[in-house]
């Protein structure tokens, strides 16, 4: 037993020491000791709870000195925590302090178990109740709550029994203890009621509240305790009310809370004289009654006792006439109960009553919010209330801040009202602004000025967008009143809006008048000059317009470039003026922005304007012929050249920005836009080349190629890439055609060598695309045909150029090099160009035809029909020259015919005609050879003639046989 006592004693000593240590920690920087304090509490608190339970089930005797030490140290810890809680606001601090408070309470409970007196029990009960109050919010812990409730429930029973026992022995001494006990018990029940509400356990909350039995148990309470109980009940219900979030609460829950508040309200009635002496009586009384009325109004309309609510409000207004809440409640009640025909007037009277009785300055926001709500029903009557405050309740100078707020509210509600038509709104605001001018003698605050002007400006802009220009001007004029706009920095913005409206109204005189009222600096602003330009252009003052453009060109304002472009847009139908303006625009870009970083940040329709002007010029030139075209050619090329430079700047900025992972703020470069400019250059160059117009075609076709180089064709779908590649190749081909047309026949010409290099490069580009995997996998037949046509056109141009040199070796070498077994169009092209070129020597033409026929009779590329036609043309050509055909070609074609489906082939008339002509030509060739006494070869040709004739025309064959027999007999 002694051994056990020594262990208990040592443990109690440890508890005492821990209390001292914790107090010491609180005197230092608590943030630095969080970990050590938590670790110590983690170890000691479970042990303290264990010993507390042990001492209550197994009484043990401890010397008085140790008990007193435990009491003193635990009390010191409790007091230290209470003192620190008032000054420490850090959440982590509060959390540690709360844990320490729980620990101190357990130690005091241990002391009470060792020294079980009523006083000690009341002390521990009070500590537990204090801890319960702290369990709200983030400190809520279900386990701690259950432990404390368990301890308190036991203590309440034990204490009640002990008090009852003591009554018999010493009634007078016990009476005060019984009062204290009763106060703590009721407070304990109320706190549990509060916690149950917080957990939405309304059934449990109702049980606790019924146990309180307020009317029965509060008569003997002292006023402070009673008021504290009322405060706890009020806070619990207020928290629930605030959690409704405009949702209709459960009716049973709502009725329960109304019941709680009604019972609490009755306390004030039953104990009024006693409670009135307390400092917080008025505020608590007013708050509970007000909340009660608010909750009653949330009930279903069929259940609401409006008479009872009105009685509460009347009582509040009688006892607290200067408090605004009761007036606001009265407004709410009338809003819900009055008949519609009388509602607005009744509400106005209530608001006026509130304005007259309540301190406006202290309750300004609440009053104006109420009037703003009323304005949704009647803006006219709401303005009457606001105007009464304006004229009677505030001093413009002494109450300047809220006086000006009142003005802003009045203007806001009027401009935003849907009840007034535009005329009524203007009339109301004009009268009100006149009152303001007559009332205010000091300078209006900048915030007020900015707010009012913004409201007038926004309303004016809204009307302007609806094309209500006259009404819009009324609001702009209100904004320009001296009382508001005398020192307003953006006065010119409003003036420009007025000018714009008068331009829309086609009233150039009034527009000019407003412009003249602007000061010199604002007149020169880009936006002001743009408006002046519009006025002058409508008045057909071209010289004045040119001066405006010149002013915009030299202006260095941020919007000068954009205004210059908008000016071009304005007068784009006048070609001469718009061209001069565009020239100024490009000069401005070059001089002021072209090389600077800020240039690329300006976004405007420069390309669409350039496009429009070029289209305009094109229409004029199409109508007036090439003379007009030549007149504007340099202007067009200059516009296209300047646009190209601007495109390049934008593209460079975009690339740099992307490399730096920066925000790309440049104008978005449209591929369609680039394509339009490139195709325009191509079409102009093609027209000049086709019609032999004497201009620098090289420049315009070069521009077309440079435009195409800006298109990121690697970043687009293959079909789009193929489209752009096709036109890129076409443009390159046109450039080659232009260059080739300027060359002489000298094969050593340096320029020719350069062209040949370009031809080689382009040829490689085209073949690379034709043979690419994408073309094979993704290209359709149409795309393949279009790209192949570019290759054929390139070969045509090259062949034409080489033929002009009349160099046999070079021509034949080119034909040999260009042979492609998969492209019959090339072979057909070469043959056609050879036959139809009058400048080509006959001998070279013969060589070319023989080469083409020879290499194609040994392949299946062209088909026998084409070869028959070629052989016919070749033999005609030879015989006309009195030359001998190359029999090998005839023999090869004859063999190829024998492999064909002859019956099907000769069904075609064209084939039969060709065979008949070839037969005749072979016969004639044979006759010629006979005359030359070359009977061997003559015999070969005549037999071949019979073979062709037999296929084409049996009658012809019969004639030839007869002639052949006659020749044989003549030998």
CSV table of N, CA and C in Angstrom, one decimal, residues 18 27 131 150 173 189 228 231 269 299 331-332 432 447 481 550 651 691 853 877 901 956:
chain,number,residue,atom,x,y,z
A,18,UNK,N,4.5,19.9,-13.8
A,18,UNK,CA,4.1,20.3,-15.2
A,18,UNK,C,3.3,21.6,-15.3
A,27,UNK,N,5.3,32.4,-20.4
A,27,UNK,CA,6.0,33.7,-20.2
A,27,UNK,C,7.1,33.9,-21.2
A,131,UNK,N,-14.8,25.5,-20.4
A,131,UNK,CA,-14.2,24.7,-21.5
A,131,UNK,C,-15.2,24.4,-22.6
A,150,UNK,N,-20.0,14.0,-19.6
A,150,UNK,CA,-20.0,12.8,-18.6
A,150,UNK,C,-19.6,13.3,-17.2
A,173,UNK,N,-25.8,28.8,5.1
A,173,UNK,CA,-24.6,28.7,4.4
A,173,UNK,C,-24.8,28.0,3.0
A,189,UNK,N,-26.8,23.7,-19.2
A,189,UNK,CA,-27.9,23.2,-20.1
A,189,UNK,C,-28.0,24.1,-21.3
A,228,UNK,N,-26.5,36.8,-19.2
A,228,UNK,CA,-25.5,35.9,-19.9
A,228,UNK,C,-26.2,34.8,-20.5
A,231,UNK,N,-27.9,35.9,-23.5
A,231,UNK,CA,-26.9,36.1,-24.6
A,231,UNK,C,-26.5,34.8,-25.3
A,269,UNK,N,-39.6,40.6,-19.9
A,269,UNK,CA,-40.9,41.1,-19.4
A,269,UNK,C,-41.0,40.8,-17.9
A,299,UNK,N,-41.8,32.6,-41.4
A,299,UNK,CA,-42.8,31.5,-41.4
A,299,UNK,C,-43.7,31.6,-42.7
A,331,UNK,N,-40.8,48.4,-42.4
A,331,UNK,CA,-40.8,48.5,-43.8
A,331,UNK,C,-41.0,47.1,-44.4
A,332,UNK,N,-40.3,46.1,-43.9
A,332,UNK,CA,-40.4,44.7,-44.4
A,332,UNK,C,-41.9,44.2,-44.2
A,432,UNK,N,-32.7,68.0,-60.9
A,432,UNK,CA,-31.8,67.7,-59.7
A,432,UNK,C,-30.4,68.3,-59.8
A,447,UNK,N,-13.9,61.8,-56.5
A,447,UNK,CA,-14.6,60.5,-56.6
A,447,UNK,C,-16.0,60.7,-57.0
A,481,UNK,N,-21.7,69.9,-67.3
A,481,UNK,CA,-22.1,71.0,-66.4
A,481,UNK,C,-20.8,71.4,-65.5
A,550,UNK,N,-2.3,65.6,-92.4
A,550,UNK,CA,-0.9,66.0,-92.1
A,550,UNK,C,-0.8,66.2,-90.6
A,651,UNK,N,5.7,39.6,-88.5
A,651,UNK,CA,6.1,38.2,-88.4
A,651,UNK,C,7.3,38.1,-87.6
A,691,UNK,N,0.0,40.9,-121.7
A,691,UNK,CA,-0.4,42.0,-122.6
A,691,UNK,C,0.7,42.9,-123.0
A,853,UNK,N,9.9,9.4,-130.9
A,853,UNK,CA,9.2,8.2,-131.5
A,853,UNK,C,10.0,6.9,-131.1
A,877,UNK,N,6.6,15.3,-142.6
A,877,UNK,CA,7.6,16.3,-142.4
A,877,UNK,C,8.9,15.9,-143.2
A,901,UNK,N,-4.9,-5.3,-129.9
A,901,UNK,CA,-6.2,-5.9,-130.2
A,901,UNK,C,-6.7,-5.1,-131.5
A,956,UNK,N,-8.1,0.2,-150.4
A,956,UNK,CA,-6.8,0.8,-150.6
A,956,UNK,C,-5.7,-0.3,-150.8
